[in-house]
Structures are given as C-alpha cells and as structure tokens.
PDB file of C-alpha atoms in Angstrom:
ATOM      1  CA  PRO A   1      18.821   6.735 -42.786  1.00 43.00           C
ATOM      2  CA  GLN A   2      22.481   5.745 -42.892  1.00 46.00           C
ATOM      3  CA  SER A   3      25.441   7.880 -41.770  1.00 43.00           C
ATOM      4  CA  ARG A   4      29.219   7.875 -41.996  1.00 44.00           C
ATOM      5  CA  LEU A   5      31.206   8.918 -38.940  1.00 42.00           C
ATOM      6  CA  ARG A   6      34.483  10.826 -39.204  1.00 44.00           C
ATOM      7  CA  TYR A   7      36.787  11.360 -36.227  1.00 43.00           C
ATOM      8  CA  THR A   8      38.664  14.688 -35.911  1.00 46.00           C
ATOM      9  CA  PRO A   9      41.062  15.357 -32.989  1.00 48.00           C
ATOM     10  CA  HIS A  10      40.268  18.449 -30.963  1.00 49.00           C
ATOM     11  CA  PRO A  11      42.472  21.379 -32.200  1.00 47.00           C
ATOM     12  CA  ALA A  12      43.617  22.145 -28.687  1.00 46.00           C
ATOM     13  CA  TYR A  13      45.477  18.841 -28.641  1.00 43.00           C
ATOM     14  CA  ALA A  14      48.084  20.145 -31.076  1.00 43.00           C
ATOM     15  CA  THR A  15      49.213  23.014 -28.838  1.00 41.00           C
ATOM     16  CA  PHE A  16      48.300  21.895 -25.368  1.00 41.00           C
ATOM     17  CA  CYS A  17      51.303  20.650 -23.362  1.00 43.00           C
ATOM     18  CA  ARG A  18      50.503  17.816 -21.035  1.00 46.00           C
ATOM     19  CA  PRO A  19      52.653  15.584 -18.857  1.00 46.00           C
ATOM     20  CA  LYS A  20      53.545  12.417 -20.683  1.00 47.00           C
ATOM     21  CA  GLU A  21      52.504  10.229 -17.770  1.00 48.00           C
ATOM     22  CA  ASN A  22      48.955  11.702 -17.722  1.00 51.00           C
ATOM     23  CA  TRP A  23      48.259  11.371 -21.445  1.00 44.00           C
ATOM     24  CA  TRP A  24      45.253   9.060 -20.824  1.00 46.00           C
ATOM     25  CA  GLN A  25      43.295  11.848 -19.101  1.00 51.00           C
ATOM     26  CA  TYR A  26      43.064  13.765 -22.363  1.00 48.00           C
ATOM     27  CA  THR A  27      41.996  11.025 -24.727  1.00 48.00           C
ATOM     28  CA  GLN A  28      38.390  11.062 -23.518  1.00 52.00           C
ATOM     29  CA  GLY A  29      37.304  14.048 -25.645  1.00 53.00           C
ATOM     30  CA  ARG A  30      36.241  13.348 -29.215  1.00 54.00           C
ATOM     31  CA  ARG A  31      34.430  15.265 -31.902  1.00 58.00           C
ATOM     32  CA  TYR A  32      32.331  13.550 -34.544  1.00 54.00           C
ATOM     33  CA  ALA A  33      30.893  14.824 -37.799  1.00 59.00           C
ATOM     34  CA  SER A  34      28.237  12.917 -39.714  1.00 59.00           C
ATOM     35  CA  THR A  35      27.460  12.719 -43.392  1.00 61.00           C
ATOM     36  CA  PRO A  36      23.770  11.815 -43.876  1.00 65.00           C
ATOM     37  CA  GLN A  37      22.939   9.348 -46.588  1.00 64.00           C
ATOM     38  CA  LYS A  38      19.316   9.242 -47.774  1.00 70.00           C
ATOM     39  CA  PHE A  39      17.473   5.967 -48.024  1.00 78.00           C
ATOM     40  CA  TYR A  40      13.994   5.631 -49.469  1.00 88.00           C
ATOM     41  CA  LEU A  41      11.571   2.740 -49.734  1.00 90.00           C
ATOM     42  CA  THR A  42      10.407   1.972 -53.240  1.00 93.00           C
ATOM     43  CA  PRO A  43       6.649   2.228 -53.997  1.00 93.00           C
ATOM     44  CA  PRO A  44       6.296  -1.586 -54.104  1.00 93.00           C
ATOM     45  CA  GLN A  45       7.987  -1.826 -50.690  1.00 93.00           C
ATOM     46  CA  VAL A  46       5.632   0.806 -49.258  1.00 93.00           C
ATOM     47  CA  ASN A  47       2.591  -0.973 -50.685  1.00 94.00           C
ATOM     48  CA  SER A  48       3.808  -4.281 -49.281  1.00 93.00           C
ATOM     49  CA  ILE A  49       4.003  -2.800 -45.773  1.00 90.00           C
ATOM     50  CA  LEU A  50       0.619  -1.078 -46.027  1.00 92.00           C
ATOM     51  CA  LYS A  51      -1.154  -4.168 -47.366  1.00 91.00           C
ATOM     52  CA  ALA A  52       0.449  -6.803 -45.123  1.00 89.00           C
ATOM     53  CA  ASN A  53      -2.534  -6.883 -42.724  1.00 90.00           C
ATOM     54  CA  GLU A  54      -5.220  -5.766 -45.149  1.00 92.00           C
ATOM     55  CA  TYR A  55      -8.427  -7.809 -45.113  1.00 92.00           C
ATOM     56  CA  SER A  56     -11.671  -7.601 -47.093  1.00 93.00           C
ATOM     57  CA  PHE A  57     -14.689  -9.831 -46.652  1.00 92.00           C
ATOM     58  CA  LYS A  58     -17.940 -10.071 -48.581  1.00 91.00           C
ATOM     59  CA  VAL A  59     -20.711 -11.207 -46.262  1.00 86.00           C
ATOM     60  CA  PRO A  60     -23.094 -13.868 -47.630  1.00 81.00           C
ATOM     61  CA  GLU A  61     -26.616 -12.549 -48.051  1.00 75.00           C
ATOM     62  CA  PHE A  62     -28.012 -15.396 -45.947  1.00 68.00           C
ATOM     63  CA  ASP A  63     -25.994 -16.881 -43.069  1.00 60.00           C
ATOM     64  CA  GLY A  64     -28.171 -19.971 -42.639  1.00 56.00           C
ATOM     65  CA  LYS A  65     -30.547 -18.370 -40.166  1.00 63.00           C
ATOM     66  CA  ASN A  66     -30.874 -14.669 -40.913  1.00 67.00           C
ATOM     67  CA  VAL A  67     -30.633 -12.295 -43.838  1.00 75.00           C
ATOM     68  CA  SER A  68     -27.501 -10.182 -43.352  1.00 81.00           C
ATOM     69  CA  SER A  69     -27.778  -6.405 -43.507  1.00 84.00           C
ATOM     70  CA  VAL A  70     -23.996  -6.103 -43.904  1.00 90.00           C
ATOM     71  CA  LEU A  71     -22.696  -6.407 -47.463  1.00 90.00           C
ATOM     72  CA  GLY A  72     -19.054  -6.668 -46.446  1.00 92.00           C
ATOM     73  CA  PHE A  73     -16.249  -4.981 -44.538  1.00 94.00           C
ATOM     74  CA  ASP A  74     -12.624  -3.966 -44.917  1.00 93.00           C
ATOM     75  CA  SER A  75      -9.996  -3.755 -42.187  1.00 94.00           C
ATOM     76  CA  ASN A  76      -6.303  -3.033 -41.924  1.00 93.00           C
ATOM     77  CA  GLN A  77      -3.558  -2.673 -39.336  1.00 91.00           C
ATOM     78  CA  LEU A  78      -0.307  -0.735 -39.555  1.00 90.00           C
ATOM     79  CA  PRO A  79       2.066  -1.545 -36.685  1.00 87.00           C
ATOM     80  CA  ALA A  80       3.532   1.304 -34.656  1.00 86.00           C
ATOM     81  CA  ASN A  81       5.127  -1.220 -32.278  1.00 83.00           C
ATOM     82  CA  ALA A  82       6.828  -4.560 -32.797  1.00 84.00           C
ATOM     83  CA  PRO A  83       4.929  -6.699 -32.104  1.00 86.00           C
ATOM     84  CA  ILE A  84       1.809  -4.717 -32.941  1.00 92.00           C
ATOM     85  CA  GLU A  85      -0.325  -4.022 -29.849  1.00 94.00           C
ATOM     86  CA  ASP A  86      -3.664  -3.588 -31.632  1.00 95.00           C
ATOM     87  CA  ARG A  87      -6.225  -6.212 -32.629  1.00 95.00           C
ATOM     88  CA  ARG A  88      -9.437  -6.361 -34.686  1.00 96.00           C
ATOM     89  CA  SER A  89     -12.315  -8.849 -34.787  1.00 96.00           C
ATOM     90  CA  ALA A  90     -15.396  -9.545 -36.877  1.00 95.00           C
ATOM     91  CA  ALA A  91     -18.000 -12.267 -36.439  1.00 95.00           C
ATOM     92  CA  THR A  92     -21.574 -13.172 -37.336  1.00 93.00           C
ATOM     93  CA  CYS A  93     -23.956 -14.122 -34.519  1.00 92.00           C
ATOM     94  CA  LEU A  94     -25.380 -17.546 -35.429  1.00 90.00           C
ATOM     95  CA  GLN A  95     -27.946 -18.161 -32.676  1.00 89.00           C
ATOM     96  CA  THR A  96     -29.311 -14.619 -32.587  1.00 88.00           C
ATOM     97  CA  ARG A  97     -29.246 -11.861 -35.159  1.00 86.00           C
ATOM     98  CA  GLY A  98     -26.643  -9.399 -36.295  1.00 90.00           C
ATOM     99  CA  MET A  99     -22.941  -8.994 -36.854  1.00 94.00           C
ATOM    100  CA  LEU A 100     -20.182  -7.834 -34.495  1.00 96.00           C
ATOM    101  CA  LEU A 101     -17.166  -5.755 -35.507  1.00 97.00           C
ATOM    102  CA  GLY A 102     -14.541  -4.393 -33.146  1.00 97.00           C
ATOM    103  CA  VAL A 103     -11.140  -2.761 -32.775  1.00 97.00           C
ATOM    104  CA  PHE A 104      -8.981  -3.114 -29.673  1.00 97.00           C
ATOM    105  CA  ASP A 105      -6.140  -0.691 -28.968  1.00 96.00           C
ATOM    106  CA  GLY A 106      -3.595  -2.253 -26.638  1.00 95.00           C
ATOM    107  CA  HIS A 107      -1.052  -0.554 -24.403  1.00 95.00           C
ATOM    108  CA  ALA A 108       1.787  -1.880 -22.225  1.00 94.00           C
ATOM    109  CA  GLY A 109       1.968  -4.837 -24.589  1.00 94.00           C
ATOM    110  CA  CYS A 110      -0.455  -6.842 -26.725  1.00 95.00           C
ATOM    111  CA  ALA A 111      -1.597  -9.420 -24.139  1.00 96.00           C
ATOM    112  CA  CYS A 112      -4.807  -7.666 -23.097  1.00 97.00           C
ATOM    113  CA  SER A 113      -5.883  -6.592 -26.591  1.00 97.00           C
ATOM    114  CA  GLN A 114      -5.303 -10.154 -27.826  1.00 97.00           C
ATOM    115  CA  ALA A 115      -7.400 -11.647 -25.015  1.00 97.00           C
ATOM    116  CA  VAL A 116     -10.223  -9.145 -25.476  1.00 98.00           C
ATOM    117  CA  SER A 117     -10.275  -9.680 -29.245  1.00 97.00           C
ATOM    118  CA  GLU A 118     -10.739 -13.423 -28.635  1.00 97.00           C
ATOM    119  CA  ARG A 119     -13.223 -13.266 -25.768  1.00 98.00           C
ATOM    120  CA  LEU A 120     -15.450 -10.185 -25.852  1.00 98.00           C
ATOM    121  CA  PHE A 121     -17.660 -11.281 -28.750  1.00 98.00           C
ATOM    122  CA  TYR A 122     -18.437 -14.558 -26.969  1.00 98.00           C
ATOM    123  CA  TYR A 123     -19.532 -12.622 -23.884  1.00 98.00           C
ATOM    124  CA  ILE A 124     -21.713 -10.374 -26.032  1.00 98.00           C
ATOM    125  CA  ALA A 125     -23.196 -13.324 -27.934  1.00 97.00           C
ATOM    126  CA  VAL A 126     -23.998 -15.154 -24.687  1.00 97.00           C
ATOM    127  CA  SER A 127     -25.577 -11.989 -23.255  1.00 96.00           C
ATOM    128  CA  LEU A 128     -27.877 -11.831 -26.289  1.00 96.00           C
ATOM    129  CA  LEU A 129     -29.018 -15.469 -26.115  1.00 95.00           C
ATOM    130  CA  PRO A 130     -32.519 -16.330 -24.890  1.00 93.00           C
ATOM    131  CA  HIS A 131     -32.936 -18.449 -21.771  1.00 92.00           C
ATOM    132  CA  GLU A 132     -33.849 -21.646 -23.627  1.00 92.00           C
ATOM    133  CA  THR A 133     -30.735 -21.459 -25.823  1.00 94.00           C
ATOM    134  CA  LEU A 134     -28.514 -20.957 -22.773  1.00 95.00           C
ATOM    135  CA  LEU A 135     -30.110 -24.031 -21.202  1.00 94.00           C
ATOM    136  CA  GLU A 136     -29.542 -26.034 -24.378  1.00 95.00           C
ATOM    137  CA  ILE A 137     -25.851 -25.077 -24.421  1.00 95.00           C
ATOM    138  CA  GLU A 138     -25.384 -25.921 -20.738  1.00 96.00           C
ATOM    139  CA  ASN A 139     -27.122 -29.278 -21.144  1.00 95.00           C
ATOM    140  CA  ALA A 140     -24.845 -30.070 -24.094  1.00 95.00           C
ATOM    141  CA  VAL A 141     -21.768 -29.393 -21.955  1.00 95.00           C
ATOM    142  CA  GLU A 142     -23.144 -31.525 -19.113  1.00 94.00           C
ATOM    143  CA  SER A 143     -23.851 -34.476 -21.410  1.00 94.00           C
ATOM    144  CA  GLY A 144     -20.693 -34.130 -23.484  1.00 92.00           C
ATOM    145  CA  ARG A 145     -22.582 -33.334 -26.691  1.00 93.00           C
ATOM    146  CA  ALA A 146     -21.356 -30.939 -29.355  1.00 91.00           C
ATOM    147  CA  LEU A 147     -22.142 -27.311 -28.571  1.00 90.00           C
ATOM    148  CA  LEU A 148     -24.223 -25.052 -30.728  1.00 88.00           C
ATOM    149  CA  PRO A 149     -21.914 -22.680 -32.605  1.00 93.00           C
ATOM    150  CA  ILE A 150     -22.731 -19.136 -31.546  1.00 94.00           C
ATOM    151  CA  LEU A 151     -20.217 -17.194 -33.662  1.00 95.00           C
ATOM    152  CA  GLN A 152     -18.821 -17.446 -37.154  1.00 92.00           C
ATOM    153  CA  TRP A 153     -15.475 -15.642 -37.171  1.00 95.00           C
ATOM    154  CA  HIS A 154     -14.110 -13.682 -40.129  1.00 93.00           C
ATOM    155  CA  LYS A 155     -10.370 -13.407 -39.521  1.00 90.00           C
ATOM    156  CA  HIS A 156      -7.238 -12.372 -41.380  1.00 88.00           C
ATOM    157  CA  PRO A 157      -4.699 -15.229 -41.722  1.00 87.00           C
ATOM    158  CA  ASN A 158      -2.389 -13.374 -39.301  1.00 86.00           C
ATOM    159  CA  ASP A 159      -5.079 -13.194 -36.609  1.00 89.00           C
ATOM    160  CA  TYR A 160      -4.982 -16.022 -34.092  1.00 90.00           C
ATOM    161  CA  PHE A 161      -6.484 -17.524 -30.929  1.00 93.00           C
ATOM    162  CA  SER A 162      -4.545 -18.622 -27.859  1.00 92.00           C
ATOM    163  CA  LYS A 163      -4.845 -22.421 -27.755  1.00 92.00           C
ATOM    164  CA  GLU A 164      -3.115 -22.618 -24.371  1.00 92.00           C
ATOM    165  CA  ALA A 165      -5.740 -20.416 -22.688  1.00 95.00           C
ATOM    166  CA  SER A 166      -8.828 -21.754 -24.488  1.00 94.00           C
ATOM    167  CA  LYS A 167      -9.937 -24.016 -21.613  1.00 95.00           C
ATOM    168  CA  LEU A 168      -9.509 -21.258 -19.036  1.00 96.00           C
ATOM    169  CA  TYR A 169     -11.444 -18.819 -21.206  1.00 97.00           C
ATOM    170  CA  PHE A 170     -14.214 -21.363 -21.811  1.00 96.00           C
ATOM    171  CA  ASN A 171     -14.613 -22.101 -18.095  1.00 96.00           C
ATOM    172  CA  SER A 172     -14.968 -18.398 -17.292  1.00 97.00           C
ATOM    173  CA  LEU A 173     -17.510 -17.955 -20.084  1.00 97.00           C
ATOM    174  CA  ARG A 174     -19.463 -20.985 -18.891  1.00 97.00           C
ATOM    175  CA  THR A 175     -19.641 -19.584 -15.365  1.00 97.00           C
ATOM    176  CA  TYR A 176     -21.090 -16.404 -16.871  1.00 97.00           C
ATOM    177  CA  TRP A 177     -23.856 -18.158 -18.823  1.00 96.00           C
ATOM    178  CA  GLN A 178     -24.671 -20.331 -15.799  1.00 96.00           C
ATOM    179  CA  GLU A 179     -25.258 -17.159 -13.798  1.00 96.00           C
ATOM    180  CA  LEU A 180     -27.423 -15.771 -16.603  1.00 95.00           C
ATOM    181  CA  ILE A 181     -29.497 -18.971 -16.487  1.00 94.00           C
ATOM    182  CA  ASP A 182     -29.924 -18.654 -12.709  1.00 92.00           C
ATOM    183  CA  LEU A 183     -30.912 -14.988 -12.987  1.00 88.00           C
ATOM    184  CA  ASN A 184     -33.470 -15.623 -15.720  1.00 77.00           C
ATOM    185  CA  THR A 185     -36.863 -16.945 -14.660  1.00 64.00           C
ATOM    186  CA  GLY A 186     -37.414 -18.518 -18.055  1.00 58.00           C
ATOM    187  CA  GLU A 187     -40.092 -16.036 -19.061  1.00 62.00           C
ATOM    188  CA  SER A 188     -39.740 -14.891 -22.650  1.00 59.00           C
ATOM    189  CA  ALA A 189     -38.575 -11.304 -22.876  1.00 66.00           C
ATOM    190  CA  ASP A 190     -37.048  -9.115 -25.520  1.00 76.00           C
ATOM    191  CA  ILE A 191     -33.269  -8.868 -25.257  1.00 83.00           C
ATOM    192  CA  ASP A 192     -31.999  -5.356 -24.570  1.00 91.00           C
ATOM    193  CA  VAL A 193     -28.926  -5.032 -26.815  1.00 94.00           C
ATOM    194  CA  LYS A 194     -27.610  -2.000 -24.938  1.00 95.00           C
ATOM    195  CA  GLU A 195     -27.799  -3.815 -21.611  1.00 96.00           C
ATOM    196  CA  ALA A 196     -26.238  -6.941 -23.133  1.00 96.00           C
ATOM    197  CA  LEU A 197     -23.252  -4.955 -24.424  1.00 97.00           C
ATOM    198  CA  ILE A 198     -22.715  -3.214 -21.090  1.00 97.00           C
ATOM    199  CA  ASN A 199     -22.965  -6.478 -19.136  1.00 97.00           C
ATOM    200  CA  ALA A 200     -20.544  -8.251 -21.499  1.00 98.00           C
ATOM    201  CA  PHE A 201     -17.936  -5.485 -21.225  1.00 98.00           C
ATOM    202  CA  LYS A 202     -18.133  -5.382 -17.441  1.00 98.00           C
ATOM    203  CA  ARG A 203     -18.130  -9.144 -16.988  1.00 98.00           C
ATOM    204  CA  LEU A 204     -15.106  -9.767 -19.199  1.00 98.00           C
ATOM    205  CA  ASP A 205     -13.086  -7.099 -17.399  1.00 98.00           C
ATOM    206  CA  ASN A 206     -14.097  -8.639 -14.082  1.00 98.00           C
ATOM    207  CA  ASP A 207     -13.042 -12.108 -15.281  1.00 98.00           C
ATOM    208  CA  ILE A 208      -9.671 -10.772 -16.474  1.00 98.00           C
ATOM    209  CA  SER A 209      -9.086  -9.351 -12.995  1.00 97.00           C
ATOM    210  CA  LEU A 210     -10.332 -12.462 -11.176  1.00 97.00           C
ATOM    211  CA  GLU A 211      -8.242 -14.874 -13.264  1.00 96.00           C
ATOM    212  CA  ALA A 212      -5.106 -12.918 -12.380  1.00 96.00           C
ATOM    213  CA  GLN A 213      -5.984 -12.920  -8.676  1.00 95.00           C
ATOM    214  CA  VAL A 214      -6.661 -16.663  -8.559  1.00 93.00           C
ATOM    215  CA  GLY A 215      -3.658 -17.574 -10.718  1.00 88.00           C
ATOM    216  CA  ASP A 216      -3.083 -20.954 -12.338  1.00 88.00           C
ATOM    217  CA  PRO A 217      -0.920 -23.966 -11.402  1.00 91.00           C
ATOM    218  CA  ASN A 218       0.351 -23.993 -14.975  1.00 91.00           C
ATOM    219  CA  SER A 219       3.283 -21.556 -14.927  1.00 92.00           C
ATOM    220  CA  PHE A 220       2.699 -20.415 -18.514  1.00 94.00           C
ATOM    221  CA  LEU A 221      -0.995 -19.701 -17.929  1.00 93.00           C
ATOM    222  CA  ASN A 222      -0.215 -17.979 -14.646  1.00 94.00           C
ATOM    223  CA  TYR A 223       2.227 -15.707 -16.461  1.00 95.00           C
ATOM    224  CA  LEU A 224      -0.301 -15.119 -19.260  1.00 96.00           C
ATOM    225  CA  VAL A 225      -3.214 -14.066 -17.038  1.00 96.00           C
ATOM    226  CA  LEU A 226      -0.939 -11.639 -15.192  1.00 96.00           C
ATOM    227  CA  ARG A 227       0.285 -10.146 -18.466  1.00 97.00           C
ATOM    228  CA  VAL A 228      -3.298  -9.752 -19.670  1.00 97.00           C
ATOM    229  CA  ALA A 229      -4.412  -8.096 -16.436  1.00 97.00           C
ATOM    230  CA  PHE A 230      -1.486  -5.701 -16.045  1.00 96.00           C
ATOM    231  CA  SER A 231      -1.489  -4.583 -19.677  1.00 97.00           C
ATOM    232  CA  GLY A 232      -4.563  -2.849 -21.056  1.00 97.00           C
ATOM    233  CA  ALA A 233      -6.788  -2.356 -24.078  1.00 97.00           C
ATOM    234  CA  THR A 234      -9.482   0.038 -25.175  1.00 97.00           C
ATOM    235  CA  ALA A 235     -12.366  -1.411 -27.168  1.00 98.00           C
ATOM    236  CA  CYS A 236     -14.879  -0.099 -29.670  1.00 98.00           C
ATOM    237  CA  VAL A 237     -17.516  -2.574 -30.863  1.00 98.00           C
ATOM    238  CA  ALA A 238     -20.441  -2.267 -33.259  1.00 97.00           C
ATOM    239  CA  HIS A 239     -23.426  -4.634 -33.349  1.00 97.00           C
ATOM    240  CA  VAL A 240     -25.285  -4.368 -36.661  1.00 95.00           C
ATOM    241  CA  ASP A 241     -28.713  -5.967 -36.999  1.00 92.00           C
ATOM    242  CA  GLY A 242     -30.904  -4.840 -39.884  1.00 89.00           C
ATOM    243  CA  VAL A 243     -31.477  -1.108 -39.514  1.00 90.00           C
ATOM    244  CA  ASP A 244     -30.304  -1.173 -35.886  1.00 94.00           C
ATOM    245  CA  LEU A 245     -26.752  -0.170 -35.005  1.00 95.00           C
ATOM    246  CA  HIS A 246     -25.456  -0.298 -31.438  1.00 97.00           C
ATOM    247  CA  VAL A 247     -21.959   0.914 -30.525  1.00 98.00           C
ATOM    248  CA  ALA A 248     -20.166   0.139 -27.261  1.00 97.00           C
ATOM    249  CA  ASN A 249     -16.919   1.882 -26.380  1.00 96.00           C
ATOM    250  CA  THR A 250     -14.443   1.958 -23.538  1.00 97.00           C
ATOM    251  CA  GLY A 251     -11.383   4.191 -23.815  1.00 96.00           C
ATOM    252  CA  ASP A 252     -10.448   6.484 -26.674  1.00 93.00           C
ATOM    253  CA  SER A 253     -11.046   4.329 -29.744  1.00 93.00           C
ATOM    254  CA  ARG A 254     -13.744   5.995 -31.828  1.00 94.00           C
ATOM    255  CA  ALA A 255     -16.606   4.845 -34.069  1.00 96.00           C
ATOM    256  CA  MET A 256     -17.418   7.026 -37.073  1.00 95.00           C
ATOM    257  CA  LEU A 257     -20.373   6.756 -39.451  1.00 94.00           C
ATOM    258  CA  GLY A 258     -19.904   7.798 -43.059  1.00 94.00           C
ATOM    259  CA  VAL A 259     -23.021   9.522 -44.385  1.00 93.00           C
ATOM    260  CA  GLN A 260     -23.644  10.340 -48.035  1.00 92.00           C
ATOM    261  CA  GLU A 261     -25.508  13.616 -48.461  1.00 91.00           C
ATOM    262  CA  GLU A 262     -28.144  14.341 -51.101  1.00 92.00           C
ATOM    263  CA  ASP A 263     -25.584  16.168 -53.240  1.00 93.00           C
ATOM    264  CA  GLY A 264     -23.338  13.089 -53.275  1.00 92.00           C
ATOM    265  CA  SER A 265     -20.780  14.431 -50.807  1.00 95.00           C
ATOM    266  CA  TRP A 266     -19.764  12.505 -47.712  1.00 95.00           C
ATOM    267  CA  SER A 267     -19.594  13.521 -44.059  1.00 95.00           C
ATOM    268  CA  ALA A 268     -18.415  11.731 -40.916  1.00 95.00           C
ATOM    269  CA  VAL A 269     -20.600  11.451 -37.820  1.00 95.00           C
ATOM    270  CA  THR A 270     -19.065  10.482 -34.470  1.00 95.00           C
ATOM    271  CA  LEU A 271     -20.975   7.635 -32.802  1.00 95.00           C
ATOM    272  CA  SER A 272     -18.985   7.160 -29.589  1.00 95.00           C
ATOM    273  CA  ASN A 273     -17.592   9.275 -26.772  1.00 93.00           C
ATOM    274  CA  ASP A 274     -13.878   9.289 -25.993  1.00 94.00           C
ATOM    275  CA  HIS A 275     -13.081   8.495 -22.373  1.00 95.00           C
ATOM    276  CA  ASN A 276     -10.146  10.856 -21.907  1.00 93.00           C
ATOM    277  CA  ALA A 277      -9.260  14.334 -20.682  1.00 93.00           C
ATOM    278  CA  GLN A 278     -11.103  16.001 -23.566  1.00 94.00           C
ATOM    279  CA  ASN A 279     -14.394  14.613 -22.215  1.00 94.00           C
ATOM    280  CA  GLU A 280     -15.699  16.928 -19.473  1.00 94.00           C
ATOM    281  CA  ARG A 281     -18.115  14.301 -18.166  1.00 94.00           C
ATOM    282  CA  GLU A 282     -15.239  11.851 -17.700  1.00 93.00           C
ATOM    283  CA  LEU A 283     -13.193  14.441 -15.834  1.00 93.00           C
ATOM    284  CA  GLU A 284     -16.130  15.106 -13.538  1.00 93.00           C
ATOM    285  CA  ARG A 285     -16.693  11.375 -12.987  1.00 94.00           C
ATOM    286  CA  LEU A 286     -13.077  10.831 -11.960  1.00 90.00           C
ATOM    287  CA  LYS A 287     -13.159  13.714  -9.502  1.00 90.00           C
ATOM    288  CA  LEU A 288     -16.349  12.390  -7.907  1.00 91.00           C
ATOM    289  CA  GLU A 289     -14.884   8.877  -7.552  1.00 90.00           C
ATOM    290  CA  HIS A 290     -11.727  10.090  -5.795  1.00 89.00           C
ATOM    291  CA  PRO A 291     -11.215  11.941  -2.495  1.00 89.00           C
ATOM    292  CA  LYS A 292     -11.446  15.727  -2.710  1.00 89.00           C
ATOM    293  CA  ASN A 293      -7.776  16.123  -1.815  1.00 89.00           C
ATOM    294  CA  GLU A 294      -6.902  14.235  -5.042  1.00 88.00           C
ATOM    295  CA  ALA A 295      -8.920  16.533  -7.313  1.00 85.00           C
ATOM    296  CA  LYS A 296      -5.783  18.211  -8.668  1.00 86.00           C
ATOM    297  CA  SER A 297      -3.672  15.074  -8.954  1.00 89.00           C
ATOM    298  CA  VAL A 298      -6.032  12.419 -10.335  1.00 92.00           C
ATOM    299  CA  VAL A 299      -5.495  13.835 -13.843  1.00 92.00           C
ATOM    300  CA  LYS A 300      -2.088  15.286 -14.654  1.00 91.00           C
ATOM    301  CA  GLN A 301      -0.974  16.347 -18.122  1.00 91.00           C
ATOM    302  CA  ASP A 302      -4.256  14.941 -19.513  1.00 92.00           C
ATOM    303  CA  ARG A 303      -3.419  11.460 -18.185  1.00 93.00           C
ATOM    304  CA  LEU A 304      -4.919   9.379 -15.406  1.00 93.00           C
ATOM    305  CA  LEU A 305      -2.530   9.864 -12.465  1.00 90.00           C
ATOM    306  CA  GLY A 306      -0.131  11.303 -15.033  1.00 90.00           C
ATOM    307  CA  LEU A 307       0.310   7.881 -16.669  1.00 91.00           C
ATOM    308  CA  LEU A 308      -2.643   6.607 -18.708  1.00 91.00           C
ATOM    309  CA  MET A 309      -4.284   8.580 -21.510  1.00 94.00           C
ATOM    310  CA  PRO A 310      -7.588   6.628 -21.759  1.00 94.00           C
ATOM    311  CA  PHE A 311      -9.644   6.873 -18.566  1.00 94.00           C
ATOM    312  CA  ARG A 312     -11.356   3.517 -19.171  1.00 96.00           C
ATOM    313  CA  ALA A 313      -9.900   0.256 -20.461  1.00 97.00           C
ATOM    314  CA  PHE A 314      -9.895  -3.491 -20.049  1.00 98.00           C
ATOM    315  CA  GLY A 315      -7.119  -4.757 -17.793  1.00 96.00           C
ATOM    316  CA  ASP A 316      -4.859  -2.078 -16.282  1.00 96.00           C
ATOM    317  CA  VAL A 317      -5.422  -3.640 -12.858  1.00 96.00           C
ATOM    318  CA  LYS A 318      -2.675  -1.551 -11.287  1.00 94.00           C
ATOM    319  CA  PHE A 319      -5.155   1.333 -11.524  1.00 94.00           C
ATOM    320  CA  LYS A 320      -8.027  -0.785 -10.135  1.00 94.00           C
ATOM    321  CA  TRP A 321      -6.553  -3.022  -7.439  1.00 93.00           C
ATOM    322  CA  SER A 322      -5.626  -1.929  -3.949  1.00 91.00           C
ATOM    323  CA  ILE A 323      -1.956  -1.791  -3.009  1.00 90.00           C
ATOM    324  CA  ASP A 324      -2.429  -4.768  -0.682  1.00 91.00           C
ATOM    325  CA  LEU A 325      -3.968  -6.869  -3.458  1.00 93.00           C
ATOM    326  CA  GLN A 326      -1.183  -5.992  -5.888  1.00 91.00           C
ATOM    327  CA  LYS A 327       1.449  -7.010  -3.340  1.00 89.00           C
ATOM    328  CA  ARG A 328      -0.354 -10.257  -2.582  1.00 89.00           C
ATOM    329  CA  VAL A 329      -0.665 -11.236  -6.255  1.00 85.00           C
TER     330      VAL A 329
END
C-alpha cells in the first residue's frame, strides 16, 4: 500500500502566545493525516510468486537397481522470510531400497535447515546400508577409488549444496559409518528402518553440536558451524519402500496421508506427532527432564522457556549446552 502524507499545524498554534525567543520549544508537535492508495498485484504477478519454487518430478519406474513404488512428487515453497528459512529434499536410495522425502522448517535463520537438508539423507542412507557395503565404501576412501553413489538427488534449480562445507560434512559422515562398521560384527541381519531413522536423526544433531564446539581454523567455516548450531530446524522425513512407509519427525512439521474413500471422497490422516505444547506427552517429558522447581517455568505461553515453539529441533544449542560451554565456545 502507498500513502500520501499531509501536514496540518495544530490549531492551538494560531491563538497560543509564546515568547519569541522560545519558539523552538513549540515546533515539536505535528499532526499527520494519510490518504491510503490501494495497490494490487495482477493475477500473472501472483502466479509468478506462487510458482517461483514449484517443482514436479516423475520418478522412473526402475532406478537401475529397484522398482520404484513412487510415481512422482510435487513440492513448493512460499517464503515468509527473506531469505526463506525453509528447505525441502528428495532423493532415491541407490544402494538399498526406497525413496526419501523431507521438509525442514528453519528458525533463527536458514543455516540449520540448509545443513540438515543437505546432510540428513546421507546419514539415513548410511544407517540403512549393510555391513559389507559400508566396508566397500570405506575401502574405496582408503585406496582413493571412486565411491559408490548412495543417493540420487531430485532438486529444484534454486536448491543448492554448500561447497565450502562439503569436506567437513563428509569427514563427519565418514566417522559415523566407521563407527557403524566397528559396531557391526559382520553377521547378516535385517535392517530396522525405524532404528536407522532414529539413529540418523540423533547422530546428525550430535555432529552439528560437536562441529560447533571444536570449531575450524578456516574463519568462514568456523562462522558457518556456529550459525548452523545456534539456529534451528524441525524435520519431517518419509521413507517409502514398496508398501512400507516410515515417517520420522522432530518438531512441529507434520506428515499427512491423503486417503481416497470408497465413495471417491478424500480424507487426511495425520502420520506424525507434533512436538509442542499441544502434545501432552511432550509436556510431561519436559517436566520430567527438568527440576521440579522449574515445572511452571519450563513452558511459558506454549513455548519452551517462553522462547521456542517446537520442543524438539536440530541445532538450537543454546537450549542444549550448559552456560559454561556456551561461554567457552
């Protein structure tokens, strides 16, 4: 909206007698009137904004190793902040089965949501790999051979990866798969997708925190890891493999399943639980994890410590680190 401003002297000025030498004391008062002028976007302009980040992808029936149960997907983003704080990701698992789709809702900036959108699927994919494949990947790194591709990304042209942090991210991921190799006895066992998702979420959040504590001699990377750790992001991820659908969620992003009824109508089924003040189990968990004398203050105005609406998120280390650690970092 545009406005015109019109200045009108206060009527008391015309009759009020004031000493000539003190005239400046009375020039501070002003009265403004505005004339609103309406401004509308044209339909093409509206469509241009709505479609700027729109993305549709038709999944090939056969990805080279598995038959895909996903026909395709559509995604879109509409920025509420500049720059937008939210991210989305989609990728096909190449060394195992299934497809990963996720949305990441950032807060206090986009650094954490960007990092999670780049890294989480790799942690999930590694968690799903059998022991022999992990060994093959590690041996390839040791000998300098090309690595097996584990993900095929499906990204909008505006989506990007951080080239500056790629080596740091790779080293953290490698440490994770080395630990998985050491923990695994080599015996063949079925992969538990639920456990793999939980482990990947926890490990990435731990690495985000650890990278910020250790820091980096490169000033840009040091600044980046701190930004990632002190901002935050919720995450909601779906792993689709044949008739199996697993959903992992942290925070208040929500997964919904559209179901077509026998009469042709559609209904929406919630697949995830919000981690916020509307979730009684989350409220109880927070109270149990804090001293009894904080029971009335740990959640204020439906926010964690009166500040954060989601009770779980990646990053947000100021809610996870001790005061001493925050001062030291």
